Coordinates of C-alpha atoms in Angstrom, one line a residue:
Chain A
M1 CA -1.3 150.4 277.8
E2 CA 1.3 148.5 276.5
K3 CA 5.0 148.9 277.8
F4 CA 7.4 151.6 276.9
N5 CA 9.7 152.1 279.8
I6 CA 13.2 153.6 280.3
H7 CA 15.7 151.7 282.6
I8 CA 18.7 153.9 283.5
L9 CA 21.6 151.3 284.0
G10 CA 24.6 154.2 284.1
C11 CA 24.4 158.1 283.9
G12 CA 27.9 159.3 284.9
S13 CA 30.3 160.5 282.4
A14 CA 33.6 159.5 281.2
L15 CA 35.1 158.9 284.8
P16 CA 33.1 156.3 286.6
T17 CA 32.6 157.0 290.4
T18 CA 31.2 154.9 293.3
R19 CA 28.1 157.0 292.3
H20 CA 27.4 156.6 288.9
Q21 CA 28.4 153.7 286.5
A22 CA 29.2 154.4 282.7
T23 CA 26.5 155.0 280.3
S24 CA 23.8 152.7 279.5
Q25 CA 20.1 152.7 279.1
V26 CA 17.4 150.0 278.2
L27 CA 14.5 150.3 276.5
N28 CA 11.4 147.8 277.1
I29 CA 8.9 148.5 274.5
R30 CA 6.1 146.0 274.4
E31 CA 8.6 143.4 276.1
K32 CA 11.4 144.0 273.3
L33 CA 14.5 145.2 274.8
F34 CA 16.8 147.7 273.5
M35 CA 20.2 148.9 274.4
I36 CA 21.4 152.4 274.1
D37 CA 25.0 152.4 274.8
C38 CA 26.8 149.9 276.9
G39 CA 29.7 151.3 279.3
E40 CA 31.6 149.0 281.6
G41 CA 29.8 147.2 284.2
A42 CA 26.2 147.4 281.9
Q43 CA 25.9 143.7 282.1
V44 CA 25.6 143.7 286.0
Q45 CA 23.7 146.5 285.9
L46 CA 21.3 144.8 283.1
R47 CA 21.2 142.0 286.2
R48 CA 20.2 144.1 288.7
A49 CA 17.3 145.6 286.9
K50 CA 16.2 142.2 286.5
L51 CA 15.7 142.7 282.8
K52 CA 15.7 139.2 281.0
F53 CA 19.0 138.9 278.6
S54 CA 17.2 136.7 276.1
R55 CA 14.7 139.9 275.4
L56 CA 17.8 141.9 274.4
N57 CA 18.2 141.1 270.6
H58 CA 19.7 145.0 269.6
I59 CA 22.1 147.6 271.1
F60 CA 22.5 150.8 269.6
I61 CA 26.0 152.6 270.0
S62 CA 25.9 156.6 270.2
H63 CA 29.6 156.8 269.6
L64 CA 33.2 154.9 270.5
H65 CA 34.3 156.4 273.5
G66 CA 35.1 154.3 276.0
D67 CA 32.6 155.3 278.4
H68 CA 29.8 154.2 275.9
C69 CA 30.9 151.1 275.0
F70 CA 33.6 149.2 277.1
G71 CA 30.9 147.0 278.5
L72 CA 30.6 145.2 275.3
M73 CA 32.7 142.5 275.4
G74 CA 31.5 141.2 278.9
L75 CA 28.4 141.4 277.9
I76 CA 28.8 139.8 274.7
S77 CA 31.0 137.0 276.2
T78 CA 28.2 136.6 279.0
F79 CA 25.5 135.7 276.8
G80 CA 27.7 133.3 275.0
M81 CA 28.1 131.5 278.4
L82 CA 24.4 131.3 279.1
E83 CA 24.0 129.7 275.6
R84 CA 22.4 132.3 273.9
T85 CA 21.5 131.3 270.4
A86 CA 19.5 134.3 268.8
D87 CA 22.0 136.7 266.9
L88 CA 22.7 140.0 269.1
H89 CA 22.5 143.1 266.5
I90 CA 24.8 146.0 267.3
H91 CA 24.3 149.1 265.7
A92 CA 27.3 151.6 265.9
H93 CA 29.9 153.5 263.6
A94 CA 31.8 151.0 261.3
D95 CA 35.0 151.4 263.5
L96 CA 33.4 149.0 266.2
Q97 CA 33.3 146.2 264.4
R98 CA 36.9 146.9 263.3
L99 CA 37.7 147.0 266.8
L100 CA 35.5 144.2 268.2
E101 CA 36.1 141.8 265.6
P102 CA 39.6 140.5 266.6
Q103 CA 38.6 140.5 270.5
L104 CA 35.3 138.2 269.6
E105 CA 37.8 135.8 267.3
F106 CA 39.9 135.4 270.6
F107 CA 37.5 135.5 273.9
C108 CA 34.4 134.5 272.2
K109 CA 35.5 131.1 269.7
G110 CA 32.7 128.7 269.5
M111 CA 30.0 131.1 271.0
P112 CA 26.7 129.6 270.2
Y113 CA 25.1 132.6 268.3
Q114 CA 26.3 135.6 266.1
V115 CA 27.1 139.0 266.7
V116 CA 25.7 141.0 263.7
F117 CA 27.0 144.5 263.0
H118 CA 24.7 147.4 261.5
P119 CA 27.2 150.1 260.4
F120 CA 25.7 153.6 260.1
N121 CA 26.7 157.2 259.9
P122 CA 26.3 159.2 262.6
G123 CA 26.2 162.2 260.8
E124 CA 23.2 161.7 258.9
R125 CA 19.8 161.5 260.1
T126 CA 18.3 157.8 259.1
V127 CA 15.9 155.2 260.4
I128 CA 18.2 152.7 261.3
Y129 CA 15.4 150.1 262.8
D130 CA 12.0 149.4 262.4
D131 CA 9.9 146.7 263.2
R132 CA 6.2 146.5 263.6
S133 CA 6.2 148.3 267.2
V134 CA 8.9 150.9 267.1
S135 CA 11.2 152.7 264.5
V136 CA 14.5 154.0 265.4
E137 CA 16.2 157.2 263.8
T138 CA 19.6 158.9 264.3
I139 CA 19.9 162.2 265.5
P140 CA 22.8 163.6 264.4
L141 CA 25.1 165.3 267.2
R142 CA 28.4 167.3 267.5
H143 CA 30.8 165.8 269.7
R144 CA 34.7 165.0 270.0
L145 CA 34.3 161.9 267.4
P146 CA 30.8 160.9 265.4
T147 CA 28.1 160.9 267.4
C148 CA 24.5 160.5 267.2
G149 CA 21.6 160.1 269.3
F150 CA 18.2 157.9 268.9
L151 CA 14.8 158.3 268.4
F152 CA 12.6 155.5 269.5
R153 CA 9.1 156.1 267.7
E154 CA 6.4 153.7 269.0
K155 CA 4.0 152.5 265.8
P156 CA 0.6 153.3 266.4
T157 CA -1.2 150.4 268.0
P158 CA -5.0 149.3 266.6
N159 CA -8.1 150.5 267.9
H160 CA -9.9 149.2 270.8
I161 CA -12.8 147.0 270.3
R162 CA -16.0 148.0 272.1
R163 CA -17.3 144.6 273.1
D164 CA -20.7 145.7 274.1
M165 CA -21.2 147.4 270.4
I166 CA -19.9 144.0 268.8
D167 CA -22.5 142.0 271.3
F168 CA -25.0 144.6 270.0
Y169 CA -24.6 144.4 266.5
G170 CA -23.8 140.7 266.9
I171 CA -20.7 141.0 264.9
P172 CA -18.6 137.8 264.2
I173 CA -15.4 137.4 265.3
C174 CA -13.5 137.0 262.4
M175 CA -13.9 140.6 261.8
M176 CA -12.2 141.9 264.9
N177 CA -8.9 142.5 263.0
R178 CA -10.6 144.7 260.3
I179 CA -12.4 146.5 262.7
K180 CA -9.5 147.2 265.1
N181 CA -7.4 148.4 262.1
G182 CA -10.4 151.3 261.1
E183 CA -12.9 149.4 258.8
D184 CA -16.7 150.3 259.3
Y185 CA -19.3 147.3 259.3
T186 CA -21.9 146.6 257.3
L187 CA -24.9 144.7 258.7
E188 CA -27.0 142.2 256.9
D189 CA -29.8 144.7 255.9
G190 CA -27.1 147.2 254.5
R191 CA -27.0 149.3 257.2
V192 CA -23.2 150.7 257.8
I193 CA -22.0 151.1 261.4
P194 CA -19.0 153.6 261.3
N195 CA -15.8 152.1 263.0
S196 CA -16.0 155.1 265.5
E197 CA -19.1 153.5 267.0
L198 CA -17.5 150.2 267.2
T199 CA -13.8 151.1 268.9
T200 CA -12.6 153.7 271.1
P201 CA -9.2 155.4 269.5
S202 CA -5.8 153.5 270.7
D203 CA -3.5 155.4 272.8
P204 CA -1.1 158.1 270.9
P205 CA 2.1 156.5 270.0
R206 CA 5.0 157.5 272.2
A207 CA 8.6 158.8 271.6
Y208 CA 11.6 158.8 273.5
A209 CA 14.9 160.6 272.3
Y210 CA 18.2 160.3 273.5
C211 CA 20.7 162.9 273.0
S212 CA 24.3 162.1 274.4
D213 CA 27.2 163.4 273.9
T214 CA 26.8 166.4 272.7
V215 CA 27.8 170.2 272.5
Y216 CA 24.7 172.8 273.0
L217 CA 22.9 172.1 269.2
P218 CA 19.6 174.2 269.1
R219 CA 18.6 172.3 265.8
I220 CA 18.1 169.1 267.7
A221 CA 14.6 170.5 269.1
A222 CA 12.9 170.5 265.7
Q223 CA 13.9 166.7 265.2
V224 CA 12.7 165.8 269.3
A225 CA 9.6 168.4 268.9
G226 CA 7.0 166.7 271.3
V227 CA 8.5 163.6 272.7
D228 CA 7.2 161.9 275.6
L229 CA 10.7 162.0 277.0
L230 CA 14.0 163.8 275.9
F231 CA 17.4 162.5 277.6
H232 CA 19.6 165.0 277.1
E233 CA 23.1 165.1 278.5
A234 CA 23.8 167.6 281.1
T235 CA 27.5 167.0 282.2
F236 CA 28.3 170.4 283.6
T237 CA 26.4 173.5 285.4
E238 CA 26.6 176.7 283.5
S239 CA 29.3 177.8 285.8
E240 CA 31.3 175.5 283.6
A241 CA 29.9 176.6 280.3
V242 CA 33.3 177.0 279.1
R243 CA 34.4 173.9 279.7
A244 CA 31.4 172.4 278.5
K245 CA 31.9 174.0 275.1
Q246 CA 35.6 173.1 275.0
T247 CA 34.8 169.1 275.3
L248 CA 31.8 169.4 273.2
H249 CA 29.5 168.5 276.2
S250 CA 26.1 170.5 277.5
T251 CA 25.1 172.4 280.6
A252 CA 22.0 171.6 282.3
A253 CA 20.6 175.0 281.2
Q254 CA 21.4 174.0 277.5
A255 CA 19.6 170.5 277.9
A256 CA 16.5 172.5 279.4
R257 CA 16.4 174.8 276.5
I258 CA 16.3 171.9 274.2
A259 CA 13.4 170.5 276.0
K260 CA 11.7 173.9 276.3
D261 CA 12.2 174.6 272.4
A262 CA 11.3 171.2 271.4
Q263 CA 7.9 171.4 273.8
V264 CA 8.7 168.0 275.0
K265 CA 6.6 166.3 277.7
R266 CA 9.4 165.8 280.4
L267 CA 13.3 166.1 280.2
L268 CA 16.0 163.3 281.7
I269 CA 19.2 164.8 282.6
G270 CA 22.3 162.3 283.0
H271 CA 26.1 161.9 282.2
F272 CA 26.9 163.8 285.2
S273 CA 30.5 165.0 285.6
A274 CA 32.3 163.4 288.3
R275 CA 32.7 166.5 289.7
Y276 CA 29.3 166.7 291.5
E277 CA 29.0 165.5 294.4
D278 CA 24.9 165.2 294.0
E279 CA 22.8 166.2 290.8
K280 CA 21.0 169.1 293.2
A281 CA 22.6 171.8 291.0
L282 CA 21.7 170.8 287.5
L283 CA 18.4 169.6 288.1
E284 CA 17.8 173.1 289.7
E285 CA 19.1 174.5 287.3
A286 CA 17.4 172.9 284.5
Q287 CA 14.1 173.0 286.5
A288 CA 14.5 176.7 286.2
I289 CA 14.1 176.9 282.8
F290 CA 12.1 173.7 282.3
P291 CA 10.2 172.5 285.3
D292 CA 9.4 168.8 284.0
T293 CA 12.9 167.9 284.3
L294 CA 13.8 164.6 286.1
A295 CA 17.8 163.6 287.1
A296 CA 18.8 160.0 286.0
D297 CA 19.8 157.6 288.4
E298 CA 21.1 154.0 288.5
G299 CA 18.2 151.6 288.6
L300 CA 15.5 154.3 287.6
K301 CA 13.0 153.2 285.4
I302 CA 10.6 155.7 284.0
S303 CA 7.2 154.2 282.0
L304 CA 6.2 156.8 279.2
Chain B
M1 CA 55.7 146.3 310.4
E2 CA 55.8 147.6 307.0
K3 CA 52.4 147.1 304.8
F4 CA 51.7 143.8 303.0
N5 CA 47.8 144.0 302.3
I6 CA 45.7 142.1 300.3
H7 CA 42.5 143.6 298.8
I8 CA 39.6 141.8 297.1
L9 CA 38.3 143.7 294.4
G10 CA 36.2 140.8 292.8
C11 CA 35.8 137.3 293.4
G12 CA 33.2 135.8 291.2
S13 CA 33.9 133.4 288.3
A14 CA 33.4 133.7 284.4
L15 CA 29.6 135.0 285.2
P16 CA 29.6 138.3 287.3
T17 CA 26.7 138.6 289.4
T18 CA 25.0 141.1 291.7
R19 CA 27.0 139.3 294.8
H20 CA 30.5 139.1 293.1
Q21 CA 32.3 141.3 290.8
A22 CA 34.6 139.4 288.1
T23 CA 38.0 138.7 289.4
S24 CA 40.7 141.3 290.3
Q25 CA 42.9 142.0 293.7
V26 CA 45.3 144.9 294.8
L27 CA 48.5 144.0 296.9
N28 CA 49.9 146.9 298.8
I29 CA 53.2 146.4 299.7
R30 CA 55.0 148.9 301.4
E31 CA 52.7 151.5 299.8
K32 CA 53.4 150.4 296.2
L33 CA 50.1 148.6 294.7
F34 CA 50.2 145.5 292.4
M35 CA 47.2 144.4 291.0
I36 CA 46.5 140.8 290.1
D37 CA 43.9 140.4 287.3
C38 CA 41.7 143.1 286.0
G39 CA 38.0 141.7 285.6
E40 CA 35.3 144.1 284.5
G41 CA 34.6 146.6 287.2
A42 CA 38.1 146.8 288.5
Q43 CA 38.6 150.5 288.0
V44 CA 35.3 151.1 290.3
Q45 CA 36.3 148.8 293.0
L46 CA 39.9 150.4 292.9
R47 CA 38.0 153.5 293.8
R48 CA 35.7 151.9 296.5
A49 CA 38.6 150.5 298.2
K50 CA 40.3 153.9 298.1
L51 CA 43.6 152.6 296.9
K52 CA 45.7 155.4 295.1
F53 CA 45.5 155.1 291.7
S54 CA 49.0 156.9 291.3
R55 CA 50.5 154.0 293.4
L56 CA 49.6 151.0 291.0
N57 CA 52.2 150.7 288.6
H58 CA 52.2 146.7 287.7
I59 CA 49.3 144.7 286.4
F60 CA 49.9 141.1 286.4
I61 CA 47.2 138.9 284.2
S62 CA 47.0 135.3 285.2
H63 CA 45.3 134.1 281.7
L64 CA 43.7 135.5 278.8
H65 CA 39.9 134.8 279.9
G66 CA 37.6 137.9 279.8
D67 CA 36.9 137.8 283.5
H68 CA 40.3 138.2 284.4
C69 CA 41.0 141.3 282.0
F70 CA 38.1 143.0 280.6
G71 CA 38.6 145.4 283.2
L72 CA 42.0 146.7 281.6
M73 CA 40.8 149.2 278.9
G74 CA 38.5 150.9 281.4
L75 CA 40.9 151.2 284.0
I76 CA 43.9 152.2 281.6
S77 CA 41.5 154.8 279.7
T78 CA 40.6 156.2 283.6
F79 CA 44.3 156.8 284.7
G80 CA 44.7 158.8 281.2
M81 CA 41.7 161.1 281.9
L82 CA 43.0 161.6 285.5
E83 CA 46.6 163.1 283.7
R84 CA 48.6 160.1 284.8
T85 CA 52.3 160.5 283.6
A86 CA 54.5 157.3 285.0
D87 CA 54.2 154.2 282.9
L88 CA 51.9 151.3 283.7
H89 CA 53.4 148.0 283.3
I90 CA 51.3 144.9 282.3
H91 CA 52.6 141.7 282.2
A92 CA 50.8 138.9 280.6
H93 CA 50.8 136.5 278.2
A94 CA 52.2 137.8 274.6
D95 CA 48.5 137.8 273.2
L96 CA 47.2 140.4 275.5
Q97 CA 49.4 142.9 273.9
R98 CA 48.0 141.9 270.5
L99 CA 44.7 142.3 271.2
L100 CA 45.0 145.6 273.5
E101 CA 47.3 147.6 270.9
P102 CA 44.4 148.4 268.3
Q103 CA 42.3 149.4 271.3
L104 CA 45.1 151.7 272.7
E105 CA 45.4 153.2 269.3
F106 CA 41.8 154.1 269.0
F107 CA 40.4 154.8 272.4
C108 CA 43.8 156.2 274.3
K109 CA 45.4 158.1 271.7
G110 CA 47.5 161.0 273.0
M111 CA 47.2 159.9 276.4
P112 CA 50.3 161.7 278.6
Y113 CA 51.5 158.0 279.8
Q114 CA 52.8 154.8 278.2
V115 CA 51.4 151.3 278.6
V116 CA 54.4 149.0 278.6
F117 CA 53.8 145.4 277.9
H118 CA 56.2 142.4 279.3
P119 CA 55.0 139.1 277.9
F120 CA 55.7 136.3 279.7
N121 CA 55.6 132.6 279.2
P122 CA 53.2 131.2 281.6
G123 CA 53.9 127.8 281.3
E124 CA 57.6 128.3 282.6
R125 CA 58.2 129.3 286.3
T126 CA 60.1 132.6 285.8
V127 CA 61.1 135.6 288.3
I128 CA 59.0 138.1 286.2
Y129 CA 59.2 141.1 288.5
D130 CA 61.9 142.2 291.1
D131 CA 62.5 145.5 293.0
R132 CA 64.1 146.0 296.5
S133 CA 61.0 145.1 298.2
V134 CA 59.6 142.3 296.7
S135 CA 60.1 139.7 293.9
V136 CA 57.2 138.1 291.7
E137 CA 57.6 134.8 290.5
T138 CA 55.0 133.0 287.9
I139 CA 53.1 129.5 288.9
P140 CA 52.4 127.5 285.9
L141 CA 49.0 126.5 286.3
R142 CA 46.9 124.2 283.9
H143 CA 43.7 125.5 283.0
R144 CA 41.4 125.7 279.4
L145 CA 44.2 128.1 277.9
P146 CA 47.8 129.1 279.2
T147 CA 47.5 130.3 282.9
C148 CA 49.6 131.0 286.0
G149 CA 49.6 132.2 289.6
F150 CA 51.9 134.8 290.9
L151 CA 54.0 134.1 294.3
F152 CA 54.9 137.7 295.8
R153 CA 57.9 137.7 298.0
E154 CA 58.9 140.0 300.1
K155 CA 62.7 141.0 300.5
P156 CA 64.5 140.7 304.0
T157 CA 64.1 144.3 305.6
P158 CA 67.0 145.4 307.5
N159 CA 67.3 144.7 311.4
H160 CA 66.1 147.4 313.9
I161 CA 68.2 149.5 315.8
R162 CA 68.2 149.1 319.5
R163 CA 68.5 152.7 320.1
D164 CA 69.4 152.0 323.8
M165 CA 72.5 150.5 322.9
I166 CA 73.3 152.7 320.2
D167 CA 73.4 155.3 323.0
F168 CA 75.1 153.5 325.8
Y169 CA 78.0 152.8 323.3
G170 CA 77.8 156.5 321.7
I171 CA 77.8 155.0 318.3
P172 CA 77.8 158.1 315.6
I173 CA 74.5 158.2 313.3
C174 CA 76.7 157.6 309.9
M175 CA 77.1 154.0 311.1
M176 CA 73.5 153.4 311.1
N177 CA 72.9 151.6 307.7
R178 CA 75.7 149.5 308.1
I179 CA 74.6 148.3 311.3
K180 CA 70.9 147.7 310.4
N181 CA 72.6 145.5 307.8
G182 CA 74.0 143.4 310.2
E183 CA 77.7 145.0 310.6
D184 CA 79.5 144.7 314.0
Y185 CA 80.6 148.2 315.6
T186 CA 84.4 148.6 316.7
L187 CA 84.7 150.9 319.9
E188 CA 87.8 153.4 319.8
D189 CA 89.5 150.9 322.6
G190 CA 89.3 148.1 320.0
R191 CA 86.5 146.3 321.5
V192 CA 84.1 144.8 319.0
I193 CA 80.5 144.7 320.0
P194 CA 78.7 142.2 317.9
N195 CA 75.6 143.2 315.9
S196 CA 73.0 141.2 318.0
E197 CA 73.7 143.3 321.1
L198 CA 73.1 146.4 318.7
T199 CA 70.0 145.1 316.9
T200 CA 66.8 143.2 317.2
P201 CA 65.9 140.6 314.4
S202 CA 63.9 142.1 311.5
D203 CA 60.3 140.8 310.7
P204 CA 60.6 137.5 308.9
P205 CA 59.6 138.3 305.1
R206 CA 56.0 137.5 303.8
A207 CA 54.9 135.6 300.8
Y208 CA 51.6 135.6 299.1
A209 CA 50.5 133.2 296.2
Y210 CA 47.7 133.8 294.1
C211 CA 46.3 130.6 292.2
S212 CA 43.6 130.9 289.8
D213 CA 42.3 129.8 287.3
T214 CA 43.4 125.9 287.4
V215 CA 42.4 122.2 287.7
Y216 CA 43.7 120.7 291.0
L217 CA 47.3 120.5 290.7
P218 CA 49.2 118.8 293.8
R219 CA 52.5 119.8 292.6
I220 CA 51.7 123.6 293.3
A221 CA 52.3 123.0 297.1
A222 CA 55.8 122.6 296.9
Q223 CA 56.1 125.9 295.1
V224 CA 53.8 127.4 297.5
A225 CA 55.3 125.8 300.8
G226 CA 54.6 127.7 303.9
V227 CA 53.3 130.9 302.2
D228 CA 51.7 133.3 304.6
L229 CA 48.4 133.2 302.5
L230 CA 47.4 131.3 299.6
F231 CA 44.6 132.2 297.3
H232 CA 43.1 129.5 295.7
E233 CA 40.2 129.4 293.3
A234 CA 37.4 127.3 294.5
T235 CA 35.0 127.4 291.6
F236 CA 33.0 124.2 292.8
T237 CA 32.2 122.1 295.7
E238 CA 33.3 118.4 295.4
S239 CA 29.2 117.5 294.9
E240 CA 30.5 118.9 291.0
A241 CA 34.0 117.6 291.0
V242 CA 33.4 116.3 287.6
R243 CA 32.3 119.7 286.4
A244 CA 35.5 120.9 288.2
K245 CA 37.7 118.6 286.2
Q246 CA 35.6 119.1 282.9
T247 CA 36.2 122.8 282.9
L248 CA 39.9 122.5 284.6
H249 CA 38.7 124.5 287.8
S250 CA 39.1 123.2 291.4
T251 CA 36.6 122.4 294.2
A252 CA 37.1 123.9 297.8
A253 CA 38.2 120.5 299.3
Q254 CA 40.8 120.6 296.4
A255 CA 41.8 123.8 297.4
A256 CA 42.6 122.9 301.0
R257 CA 44.3 120.0 299.9
I258 CA 47.0 122.2 298.4
A259 CA 47.2 124.5 301.5
K260 CA 47.5 121.6 303.6
D261 CA 50.3 119.7 301.8
A262 CA 52.1 123.4 301.6
Q263 CA 51.6 124.0 305.2
V264 CA 50.4 127.2 304.4
K265 CA 49.5 129.9 307.5
R266 CA 46.2 130.7 306.0
L267 CA 44.0 129.7 302.9
L268 CA 41.4 132.0 301.4
I269 CA 39.2 131.1 298.5
G270 CA 37.6 132.6 295.7
H271 CA 36.6 132.7 292.2
F272 CA 32.9 131.3 293.2
S273 CA 30.5 129.8 290.5
A274 CA 27.6 131.9 290.2
R275 CA 25.8 129.0 291.3
Y276 CA 26.4 129.2 294.7
E277 CA 24.0 131.6 296.8
D278 CA 26.3 132.4 299.8
E279 CA 29.8 130.5 300.0
K280 CA 28.9 128.6 303.3
A281 CA 29.1 125.1 301.6
L282 CA 32.5 126.3 300.0
L283 CA 34.2 127.4 303.0
E284 CA 32.8 124.4 305.3
E285 CA 34.0 121.9 302.8
A286 CA 37.8 123.7 302.9
Q287 CA 37.8 124.0 306.4
A288 CA 37.3 120.4 307.0
I289 CA 40.5 119.8 305.6
F290 CA 42.3 123.1 306.6
P291 CA 40.7 124.9 309.2
D292 CA 42.4 128.4 308.6
T293 CA 40.6 129.1 305.4
L294 CA 38.6 132.5 304.5
A295 CA 36.2 133.0 302.0
A296 CA 37.1 135.9 299.7
D297 CA 34.4 138.7 299.3
E298 CA 34.5 142.0 297.4
G299 CA 35.9 145.0 299.7
L300 CA 37.9 142.0 302.0
K301 CA 41.2 143.6 303.1
I302 CA 43.7 140.9 304.8
S303 CA 47.3 141.8 306.4
L304 CA 49.6 139.6 306.5

């Protein structure tokens, strides 16, 4: 099965602590890296996770609160010192470009690569990235400023060739791509061998949804229905439900309700408030509603 | 003796590694904290060192390379979330204000405290800070853009009262401050008791000099002569002397030569290039010329 890993670089909330870094995650999808959010310290966490800097070409920023983007300048600047030449694409609200450009001009003059901004409207559900392996769709969220999550959907992979059947019928190599992609094969005597006899079905495409930061928003469930892994913020426990609503954050129980309604395979909670010494209470609260819940942690890697 | 501590928050160079953070130090002088440089991650290192955020009112920035100032936005923003009300003073080249203000406007709107910029000319030797405990003077350095070091000089403290002599002569409490500050005392019978009989001399004022980043600059020695501790950058070993000169950095041997010429009490080297797996070679090279040399490390605290 091809790689689809989620690496947690940071899962704290606005106030960084010595336990949790500011928000950042990296997806490794078939050896291409995609970063989601880039809080302060993300570049060191990326190094710590032993992820290859050169494989990271796209960064997606959910919203412009400092704990989700203050690591960008350090990362961009380090990539320049490491003689990167490939463009680095940043997908974010248009305000980010306006804020970063004067800094890039000052701190990164003469860098051997370009930072390319791709502004999008976080309030609108749109596909903002698409290649032959994966597409990325925004998930409009509700927070104190324009915010969206991201839904990463893997593209279907070709069927697996059944070597034994290919040999049995003596099918030439030049036909393999067409057979992988579903074609039947006609023998010289006119007999048609159905594709189902020549291949086994490929692994079903996987999906990862990232929802942070947001107030409890039941409508998310429809968009993330059935994903293999849902990351949902769980800044507070239910005992702080009023504060969660006021600050437009979610509780662990609310994150679990979304997971349950969406019938996702697994839930990953994070964006923990600095007030919690550990995540036990948050995790137990979510698991009571949705048992397949994990708590994020720096260095955690999940394979889908 | 009153506090005069140096805390190393980060002592790496431009490329952060998992061993060394970007540059930042904090001085604790009589329970007032002064930060020198503020590389990415400084706020977490400050927390890790268990230094009280509220005691930090002044930050001094040596020059505007990212590894010396990319931690400012995170720090400023966190102070705001912690409901700080006291002004935070940033002493730096004028360009910093121009670069930070649009970010403060966007990310820190409505913060309960003010950031006050104090621009200075790094090319000119000037006292840029002065209170009743300490003065800070710039040390013009030579690097790829305008840069200076900082010389922290403690103010003399009053003499220590000799309790036994005060009791012996029956000197009233109201006279203590004048006696501490050097006055003699006249008894009712007209006899004059010299101050030297009533006090013991105070501890000699201490001084700390910070020199980073800079090419080898022999003239520094005169300005930092005799300081209790000299921090001098030692990005490279002598085997990289050509590269040091090209990038306007110093070698460990050059740092040691400044320390020796200046007859400082101790030398602390730092700003280590990411190429060194450990600091043994750098430290040995410096110690061969100036034996009282220490290598900086994250979490290191030195009391003067």
